[in-house]
Short mmCIF file of C-alpha atoms in Angstrom, two decimals:
data_model
loop_
_atom_site.label_atom_id
_atom_site.label_comp_id
_atom_site.label_asym_id
_atom_site.label_seq_id
_atom_site.Cartn_x
_atom_site.Cartn_y
_atom_site.Cartn_z
CA UNK A 1 0.00 0.00 0.00
CA UNK A 2 1.01 3.62 -0.40
CA UNK A 3 2.59 5.70 2.32
CA UNK A 4 3.77 9.31 2.44
CA UNK A 5 7.04 10.47 3.86
CA UNK A 6 6.02 13.87 5.17
CA UNK A 7 9.24 14.35 7.09
CA UNK A 8 11.02 15.67 3.99
CA UNK A 9 8.42 18.23 3.03
CA UNK A 10 7.00 21.18 4.93
CA UNK A 11 3.59 20.78 3.25
CA UNK A 12 1.89 17.73 1.81
CA UNK A 13 -0.08 18.46 -1.34
CA UNK A 14 -3.03 16.15 -1.85
CA UNK A 15 -6.69 16.01 -2.69
CA UNK A 16 -9.54 13.56 -2.80
CA UNK A 17 -12.77 14.92 -4.19
CA UNK A 18 -16.27 13.55 -4.02
CA UNK A 19 -19.53 14.10 -5.83
CA UNK A 20 -20.53 15.40 -9.23
CA UNK A 21 -17.50 17.57 -9.77
CA UNK A 22 -19.56 20.74 -9.97
CA UNK A 23 -17.21 23.57 -9.02
CA UNK A 24 -18.89 26.86 -8.23
CA UNK A 25 -17.62 30.30 -9.18
CA UNK A 26 -16.07 30.61 -5.72
CA UNK A 27 -13.86 27.61 -6.45
CA UNK A 28 -15.67 25.44 -3.90
CA UNK A 29 -16.72 21.89 -4.51
CA UNK A 30 -20.33 20.77 -4.66
CA UNK A 31 -20.53 17.05 -3.78
CA UNK A 32 -23.64 15.02 -4.35
CA UNK A 33 -25.61 13.55 -1.46
CA UNK A 34 -23.68 10.25 -1.59
CA UNK A 35 -20.18 11.79 -1.35
CA UNK A 36 -18.75 9.32 -3.85
CA UNK A 37 -15.01 9.47 -4.54
CA UNK A 38 -14.51 10.84 -8.05
CA UNK A 39 -10.87 11.98 -8.05
CA UNK A 40 -7.71 11.09 -6.18
CA UNK A 41 -5.02 13.70 -6.77
CA UNK A 42 -1.77 12.98 -4.94
CA UNK A 43 1.05 14.23 -7.20
CA UNK A 44 4.50 14.99 -5.81
CA UNK A 45 3.78 13.66 -2.31
CA UNK A 46 6.81 11.43 -1.68
CA UNK A 47 4.52 8.39 -1.82
CA UNK A 48 6.20 4.99 -1.55
CA UNK A 49 5.02 1.45 -2.12
CA UNK A 50 2.52 -0.22 -4.39
CA UNK A 51 -0.90 0.89 -5.59
CA UNK A 52 -3.80 -1.16 -4.14
CA UNK A 53 -5.42 -1.77 -7.55
CA UNK A 54 -7.98 -4.29 -6.31
CA UNK A 55 -9.28 -1.81 -3.72
CA UNK A 56 -9.27 1.08 -6.21
CA UNK A 57 -11.38 -1.01 -8.57
CA UNK A 58 -14.15 -0.90 -5.95
CA UNK A 59 -14.41 2.90 -6.36
CA UNK A 60 -17.04 2.74 -9.09
CA UNK A 61 -17.14 6.52 -9.64
CA UNK A 62 -13.39 7.19 -9.67
CA UNK A 63 -12.74 8.98 -12.96
CA UNK A 64 -9.37 10.67 -12.34
CA UNK A 65 -6.31 9.19 -10.61
CA UNK A 66 -3.17 11.37 -10.43
CA UNK A 67 -0.15 9.90 -8.67
CA UNK A 68 2.58 11.37 -10.87
CA UNK A 69 5.93 12.64 -9.61
CA UNK A 70 6.13 9.99 -6.89
CA UNK A 71 9.27 8.14 -8.02
CA UNK A 72 9.07 5.51 -5.28
CA UNK A 73 5.65 4.18 -6.28
CA UNK A 74 6.51 0.78 -7.71
CA UNK A 75 4.91 -2.41 -8.88
CA UNK A 76 3.03 -3.47 -11.97
CA UNK A 77 -0.03 -2.06 -13.66
CA UNK A 78 -2.91 -4.54 -13.52
CA UNK A 79 -3.34 -6.74 -16.58
CA UNK A 80 -6.90 -7.79 -15.75
CA UNK A 81 -9.62 -5.28 -16.59
CA UNK A 82 -11.53 -6.01 -13.39
CA UNK A 83 -8.69 -4.46 -11.36
CA UNK A 84 -9.16 -1.05 -13.01
CA UNK A 85 -11.79 1.36 -11.64
CA UNK A 86 -14.71 1.07 -14.11
CA UNK A 87 -15.22 4.84 -14.60
CA UNK A 88 -11.53 5.76 -14.84
CA UNK A 89 -11.06 8.22 -17.72
CA UNK A 90 -7.89 10.11 -16.75
CA UNK A 91 -4.77 8.48 -15.36
CA UNK A 92 -1.52 10.31 -14.59
CA UNK A 93 1.35 8.05 -13.53
CA UNK A 94 4.38 9.71 -15.12
CA UNK A 95 7.59 9.87 -13.08
CA UNK A 96 6.76 6.79 -11.03
CA UNK A 97 8.54 3.42 -11.04
CA UNK A 98 5.50 1.49 -12.25
CA UNK A 99 5.87 -1.11 -14.96
CA UNK A 100 3.43 -2.53 -17.48
CA UNK A 101 1.14 -1.36 -20.24
CA UNK A 102 -2.29 0.19 -20.27
#
């Protein structure tokens, strides 16, 4: 599983958003009543370890996963389609140590 080494950084940049993705003019976020996870944005967070693909595949509304610029994320991309989140449309994994093809 992933872990963050926050000891090397004064601020951890991260974000997990829920709902319809309806951003208002104030820049706020307007989640739906079910607070479903839609986006996981954790770039440049000194994350280490492997991605829990099987667990991520249970997030049926996850459409954007950004884990780029985390060079110590390792492992293999899942070969089986059932291990990918079914709604995933955007995936950013550059500058990681992951292997495999999409």
